[in-house]
């Protein structure tokens, strides 16, 4: 990276804060475990107290006091407005078009925002078998917009994914819209270098913002395709003291809660 | 419906070559039942489960399965399901055929199974490579709009196994908290086995709670702690530390096999399994 | 979501010509809301409801509707829905077009609506004359077995109106007891209005209870007794005597019209309606 | 009717008792309101304590202390094993093939057991518009067998129904089986004259049993088609004192419970 001194926060923290800032109050957010969940809850604790968090395990309107470590932690059920069967989450709540923002991660993303979380190498003789698509194919179709969160490298940001686990803009240039899917697709990729957004027309992702300590050249070097750069590249505001304090407190509470050993009552 | 032991239930109702679903989404995963299947050395199973999790990592690594139908197969929050990977990537301990879906597709397939419809449908899979590798993902044409709607064949397991909080003495089963596709998988099956934390005189089920009536349940066995290292709301929490530990145990074939030999094959039942872990200072 | 009066909610959200579903299967029928629609003299509505019951007998007799989608249209346990019959048989007070289904077909259509699928499917209608009179009952061919499976187009009302036991101050709604297709009809609609027995600080909903989150609800109005003469479990029982009385009131056009004029048009709101009945010695 | 003295029980009572006797312990019964509900609960109170009663309102395994007057009385929910959404009753519980016996009534039944509860006269210009099919079309398809309960007259027992609201044996001679429906269809029609069952082969309903006070000629006269009579016509045992006592007590409790006026708490 560049000569600017390394900041006092981690890449995970700045990605979390950046993602949290993109969420708004009362938005309906379909949340995955890990960084998306941290970001969504950080937003809830900061500027979006009435954000609606849906986890695919069936918990709607959860307000967890500590971050869940799995998608179905008891904390999510205990603090939810309602807990419904999993088939209903996908039919009545996601497919119905009620989700404003879906958060997705993946092993690979390509220039058109297609994601691979299935396999590296041939499907039938995989080099690396990944966990699979899970909820992503339908989140990618039905959420009004999708935010992708992924650390950047030339291996993970590829020109074309080996396997499309979920649809971004497909081959670009309106291919997604032609496929008839209702949701708007990936509108931002949040990385540890900055933020990419789809170009109007081509729908290829371009760099639109960078962190203060990162150069455009850094970001280009960490991308496996010839990354286009927007006419103006914004500099992302670093995490504020308040954002960091709330996030770190949330992580601290989570670690405390999870450090208690589980004892079976038998 | 019979209230019986887990050993007797698996022995009577899970046969080599059966199609078997053990459901429970993070919550109420029937680990004790899965280990009893390993202990009874069932072979050639077609395992179905949305999230294979550690339970199928164990069963696949122990050689019980020849096919897996699933939608997400990792160690949640930790990383890979190493035994599932090894089976798919390197055919160890034997080849594992896969039917791969999305969660929404699996859910629709269970709903179809419970409804005894031949297929389920969803607006799904569009723009993905999944239909290219799973030829059972097809479509119908809407008779009103002409749209193509994706279809999945119904899932109707020979046996579904669930873990729940409570059964009453008649065998009615109460499930509370995160439900996953448990009810659908249970009702889709030809036989339904349920392990529970306790058997009570009165379920005390709130109005509109999820209750499986005794007459849809084949057998109930009381196995306290039987969802560990997953959890049973109201009884114990998820053992996240064990999920992390499993990453080490399962990474290596020999370490894994030793663990299965010592704690599963080397014990008579789930109580013995927990006692053996505790004797070694690694028990919950 | 807004907590408002029933008058304001109907005024703002139910328009002439709208497709409107008032659901509740015997239990929690939103009578107060139906009468407010009569009072505000809405016209040309397409009414949807599995069991038209007295509520649509009143609305149809009062001239609100020009179309009815339904699956069973009588006075339950008593006999005919006379006003529905008179509209279909003799076009009084105006012609009433009908889309007729079975319960299972209507249920599948609401489920499809809530799921934003263009159609629902069922193994249904076989050997009946219903598809012959309702051309929207069609079929798809199963892409796996070749079977014909009946289809119904999704129901997506402009407005669904429900009655429930409770809402909290944020507008989350709890429904308990017999559920009918209320949740599906509610989630299938573009706007959802709910009347409730009471508004409370804390719903106290048990785990897995049926709760409609405030953000899917357009407006909530507190109308105690608003399901009478149907019932609200935990608040009051079904007034079977009134259902019998209604047979007499509704049998004759003039008697019916006088009743509507006196008790609905002649009162300002549901409280006034109940007060007028009581003043005449016929109130609950 | 014949010269045999009128018995000390009503036609409704003997039909209810006759229907109740046809149910067995632990059978899963999809119950309609009125006489079927009385019969199913009478069976439960007599010889079938663990009969499973399902009402289409979503109540499964109900044990009502008094008879419901509507299909969705609170008593059904309060005494049920579980109360599920109505769409689920039709998909997971009826369509799934879990119902042993479905009880149906109608305005008209024909010689092949097809039922009309929709319309008398042309559909578009009805002479009498009836309530409609409700749950019947799918009960008739999916229940392992159907019992029809209907008072007999030449107007209600017709050669061919004007409108098929639910399928019996259609045109007979295997037509139902050829239609591919899973359930076994109507296996008995219980009337106030006796019981009819489908003939092997033709699947036309024939008289197989009569009440003591009824003659075969009475039954033929009360049928709108040339009613065939089985080689042996059984005489149905009259209701026993015990059956009548339990049934009348159930009706008495029901009347008492429903005579309390409803008072709105507002």
Coordinates of N, CA and C in Angstrom, one line a residue, chain A residues 33 56-57 59 69-74 76-78 83-87 90 95 118 123-124 126-135 137-138 141-142 162-167 170 179 181-182 258 262-266, chain B residues 25-27 50 70-74 76-77 79 85 88-89 98 100 102-104 107 111 122-130 133 177-181 184 224-225 228 231 233 235-240 274 278 283-284:
Chain A
X33 N -24.2 -13.8 8.0 CA -23.4 -13.9 9.2 C -22.0 -13.2 8.9
X56 N -31.8 -15.5 7.5 CA -32.5 -16.6 6.7 C -33.0 -17.7 7.6
X57 N -32.5 -17.8 8.8 CA -33.0 -18.8 9.8 C -34.4 -18.6 10.2
X59 N -35.7 -15.4 11.5 CA -35.9 -14.4 12.5 C -36.1 -13.0 11.8
X69 N -23.0 -15.8 16.2 CA -21.9 -16.4 15.5 C -22.4 -17.4 14.4
X70 N -23.6 -17.9 14.6 CA -24.2 -18.6 13.5 C -25.4 -17.9 13.0
X71 N -25.9 -18.3 11.9 CA -27.1 -17.7 11.3 C -28.4 -18.0 12.1
X72 N -28.3 -18.9 13.0 CA -29.5 -19.3 13.8 C -29.3 -19.3 15.3
X73 N -28.4 -18.4 15.8 CA -28.2 -18.3 17.2 C -29.5 -18.0 17.9
X74 N -29.6 -18.6 19.2 CA -30.8 -18.3 20.0 C -31.1 -16.9 20.2
X76 N -30.9 -14.5 18.2 CA -31.7 -13.9 17.1 C -33.2 -14.2 17.3
X77 N -33.5 -15.4 17.8 CA -34.9 -15.7 18.0 C -35.5 -14.9 19.2
X78 N -34.7 -14.9 20.2 CA -35.1 -14.2 21.5 C -35.4 -12.8 21.3
X83 N -40.6 -15.2 14.6 CA -39.7 -16.2 14.1 C -40.6 -17.2 13.3
X84 N -40.3 -17.3 12.0 CA -41.2 -18.0 11.1 C -40.4 -19.2 10.5
X85 N -41.1 -20.2 10.0 CA -40.4 -21.3 9.3 C -39.5 -20.8 8.2
X86 N -38.4 -21.5 8.0 CA -37.5 -21.1 6.9 C -38.1 -21.1 5.5
X87 N -38.9 -22.0 5.1 CA -39.5 -21.8 3.8 C -40.2 -20.5 3.6
X90 N -38.1 -17.4 2.7 CA -37.8 -17.3 1.3 C -39.0 -16.9 0.4
X95 N -38.8 -13.5 -1.6 CA -39.3 -13.6 -3.0 C -40.4 -12.5 -3.2
X118 N -19.2 -21.5 -4.8 CA -19.5 -22.9 -5.0 C -18.2 -23.7 -5.2
X123 N -16.5 -28.2 -11.8 CA -17.5 -28.6 -10.9 C -17.4 -30.1 -10.5
X124 N -17.1 -30.9 -11.5 CA -17.1 -32.4 -11.3 C -15.8 -32.9 -10.7
X126 N -13.4 -30.8 -8.6 CA -13.1 -29.4 -8.1 C -11.7 -29.4 -7.5
X127 N -11.0 -28.2 -7.8 CA -9.8 -28.0 -7.1 C -10.1 -27.6 -5.7
X128 N -11.0 -26.7 -5.5 CA -11.5 -26.4 -4.1 C -13.0 -26.4 -4.1
X129 N -13.5 -27.2 -3.3 CA -15.0 -27.2 -3.1 C -15.3 -26.2 -2.0
X130 N -16.1 -25.2 -2.4 CA -16.5 -24.2 -1.4 C -17.9 -24.6 -0.8
X131 N -18.4 -23.9 0.2 CA -19.6 -24.4 0.9 C -20.8 -24.4 0.0
X132 N -20.9 -23.5 -1.0 CA -22.1 -23.5 -1.9 C -22.9 -22.2 -1.8
X133 N -24.0 -22.2 -2.5 CA -24.7 -20.9 -2.7 C -25.6 -20.5 -1.5
X134 N -26.1 -21.5 -0.8 CA -27.0 -21.1 0.3 C -28.2 -20.3 -0.1
X135 N -28.3 -19.2 0.6 CA -29.5 -18.3 0.2 C -29.2 -17.3 -0.9
X137 N -28.5 -17.2 -4.3 CA -29.1 -17.1 -5.6 C -30.4 -16.3 -5.6
X138 N -31.2 -16.5 -4.6 CA -32.5 -15.8 -4.5 C -32.4 -14.4 -3.9
X141 N -31.5 -12.2 -6.7 CA -32.6 -11.9 -7.6 C -33.6 -11.0 -7.0
X142 N -33.9 -11.1 -5.7 CA -35.1 -10.5 -5.2 C -34.9 -9.2 -4.4
X162 N -15.6 -18.5 -12.1 CA -15.6 -19.9 -12.6 C -16.9 -20.5 -12.6
X163 N -17.7 -20.1 -11.6 CA -19.0 -20.7 -11.4 C -19.9 -19.6 -10.9
X164 N -21.0 -19.3 -11.5 CA -22.0 -18.3 -11.0 C -22.9 -18.9 -10.0
X165 N -22.6 -18.6 -8.7 CA -23.5 -19.1 -7.6 C -24.7 -18.1 -7.5
X166 N -24.4 -16.8 -7.8 CA -25.5 -15.9 -7.8 C -25.3 -14.8 -8.8
X167 N -26.3 -14.3 -9.3 CA -26.3 -13.4 -10.5 C -26.0 -12.0 -10.1
X170 N -24.5 -10.4 -14.8 CA -24.3 -11.4 -15.8 C -23.2 -11.0 -16.8
X179 N -32.9 -10.7 -18.3 CA -33.2 -12.1 -17.7 C -34.5 -12.0 -16.9
X181 N -35.2 -10.7 -14.0 CA -35.2 -10.8 -12.5 C -35.7 -9.5 -11.9
X182 N -36.4 -9.5 -10.8 CA -37.0 -8.3 -10.3 C -36.1 -7.3 -9.5
X258 N -19.6 -15.2 24.4 CA -19.2 -16.5 23.8 C -18.1 -17.2 24.4
X262 N -20.0 -23.8 27.3 CA -21.4 -24.5 27.3 C -21.3 -25.7 28.1
X263 N -22.3 -25.8 29.0 CA -22.4 -27.0 29.9 C -23.7 -27.6 29.6
X264 N -23.7 -28.8 29.1 CA -24.9 -29.6 29.0 C -25.5 -29.9 30.3
X265 N -26.8 -29.7 30.5 CA -27.4 -29.9 31.8 C -27.7 -31.4 32.0
X266 N -26.9 -32.3 31.5 CA -27.1 -33.7 31.7 C -25.7 -34.3 32.0
Chain B
X25 N -32.0 -26.2 11.5 CA -31.2 -25.1 10.9 C -30.4 -24.4 12.0
X26 N -29.2 -24.8 12.2 CA -28.3 -24.3 13.2 C -28.8 -24.8 14.6
X27 N -30.1 -24.6 14.8 CA -30.8 -25.0 16.1 C -31.3 -26.5 16.0
X50 N -30.3 -29.1 4.3 CA -30.0 -27.8 3.7 C -28.5 -27.5 4.0
X70 N -28.1 -31.0 -0.8 CA -27.8 -29.9 0.1 C -27.8 -28.5 -0.6
X71 N -27.7 -27.5 0.2 CA -27.7 -26.1 -0.3 C -26.5 -25.3 0.2
X72 N -25.9 -25.7 1.4 CA -24.8 -25.0 1.9 C -24.0 -25.9 2.8
X73 N -22.8 -26.2 2.5 CA -22.1 -27.2 3.2 C -20.8 -26.8 3.8
X74 N -20.8 -26.0 4.9 CA -19.6 -25.6 5.5 C -19.7 -25.8 7.0
X76 N -20.3 -23.6 9.9 CA -20.9 -22.2 10.0 C -20.0 -21.3 10.9
X77 N -19.6 -20.2 10.4 CA -18.8 -19.3 11.2 C -17.4 -19.7 11.3
X79 N -15.5 -22.3 8.8 CA -14.9 -22.5 7.5 C -15.4 -23.7 6.7
X85 N -15.8 -31.9 2.0 CA -14.9 -31.5 0.9 C -14.1 -32.7 0.5
X88 N -16.0 -35.0 -1.7 CA -16.4 -34.5 -3.0 C -15.1 -34.3 -3.8
X89 N -14.0 -33.8 -3.2 CA -12.8 -33.5 -4.0 C -12.0 -34.8 -4.3
X98 N -23.5 -35.6 -5.6 CA -24.2 -34.4 -5.0 C -25.3 -33.9 -5.9
X100 N -27.1 -30.4 -5.8 CA -26.9 -29.1 -5.2 C -28.0 -28.1 -5.5
X102 N -30.1 -24.2 -4.0 CA -30.1 -23.1 -3.1 C -31.0 -23.4 -1.9
X103 N -30.8 -22.6 -0.9 CA -31.7 -22.7 0.3 C -33.2 -22.6 -0.2
X104 N -33.5 -21.6 -1.0 CA -34.9 -21.4 -1.4 C -35.4 -22.6 -2.2
X107 N -36.0 -25.5 0.3 CA -37.2 -25.2 1.1 C -38.4 -25.5 0.3
X111 N -41.4 -28.3 1.0 CA -42.8 -27.9 1.1 C -43.6 -28.8 0.1
X122 N -40.4 -21.8 -7.5 CA -39.9 -20.6 -7.0 C -39.4 -19.7 -8.1
X123 N -39.3 -18.4 -7.8 CA -38.6 -17.5 -8.7 C -37.2 -17.6 -8.3
X124 N -36.4 -18.5 -8.9 CA -35.1 -18.7 -8.3 C -34.1 -19.2 -9.4
X125 N -32.9 -19.3 -9.0 CA -31.8 -19.8 -9.8 C -31.4 -19.0 -11.0
X126 N -32.2 -18.0 -11.3 CA -31.9 -17.2 -12.6 C -30.5 -16.7 -12.6
X127 N -29.8 -16.9 -13.7 CA -28.5 -16.3 -13.9 C -27.4 -17.1 -13.2
X128 N -27.7 -18.2 -12.6 CA -26.7 -19.0 -11.9 C -26.3 -20.2 -12.8
X129 N -25.2 -20.8 -12.4 CA -24.8 -22.1 -13.1 C -25.3 -23.3 -12.4
X130 N -26.2 -23.2 -11.4 CA -26.7 -24.4 -10.7 C -27.5 -25.3 -11.6
X133 N -25.5 -27.7 -13.5 CA -24.9 -28.9 -12.9 C -25.9 -29.7 -12.1
X177 N -38.7 -22.0 18.7 CA -37.5 -21.2 18.4 C -37.3 -21.2 16.9
X178 N -36.1 -21.3 16.5 CA -35.8 -21.3 15.1 C -36.2 -22.7 14.5
X179 N -37.0 -22.6 13.5 CA -37.7 -23.9 13.1 C -37.0 -24.5 11.8
X180 N -36.3 -23.7 11.1 CA -35.7 -24.3 9.9 C -36.8 -24.8 9.0
X181 N -36.5 -25.9 8.3 CA -37.5 -26.6 7.5 C -37.9 -27.9 8.2
X184 N -41.6 -29.3 7.6 CA -41.8 -29.7 6.3 C -41.0 -31.0 6.0
X224 N -31.5 -36.4 26.2 CA -31.1 -35.1 26.7 C -29.8 -34.7 26.1
X225 N -29.6 -33.4 25.7 CA -28.4 -33.0 25.1 C -28.1 -33.4 23.7
X228 N -26.4 -31.3 20.9 CA -25.0 -30.8 21.1 C -24.1 -31.3 20.0
X231 N -27.7 -26.4 19.4 CA -28.4 -26.1 20.7 C -29.8 -26.4 20.7
X233 N -33.0 -24.5 22.3 CA -33.5 -23.3 23.0 C -34.2 -23.6 24.3
X235 N -32.7 -25.0 26.8 CA -32.0 -26.1 27.5 C -30.5 -25.8 27.5
X236 N -29.9 -25.5 26.4 CA -28.4 -25.2 26.4 C -28.1 -24.4 25.1
X237 N -27.0 -23.7 25.1 CA -26.6 -22.9 24.0 C -25.7 -23.6 23.0
X238 N -25.5 -23.0 21.9 CA -24.6 -23.6 20.9 C -23.2 -23.6 21.4
X239 N -22.5 -24.7 21.2 CA -21.1 -24.8 21.7 C -20.2 -24.3 20.6
X240 N -20.1 -23.0 20.4 CA -19.2 -22.5 19.4 C -17.8 -22.9 19.4
X274 N -20.9 -38.5 25.5 CA -20.6 -37.3 26.3 C -19.7 -37.6 27.5
X278 N -16.0 -36.0 28.4 CA -15.7 -35.5 29.7 C -14.5 -36.1 30.3
X283 N -15.2 -32.5 27.2 CA -16.7 -32.6 27.2 C -17.4 -31.3 27.5
X284 N -18.7 -31.2 27.1 CA -19.5 -30.1 27.4 C -20.1 -30.2 28.8

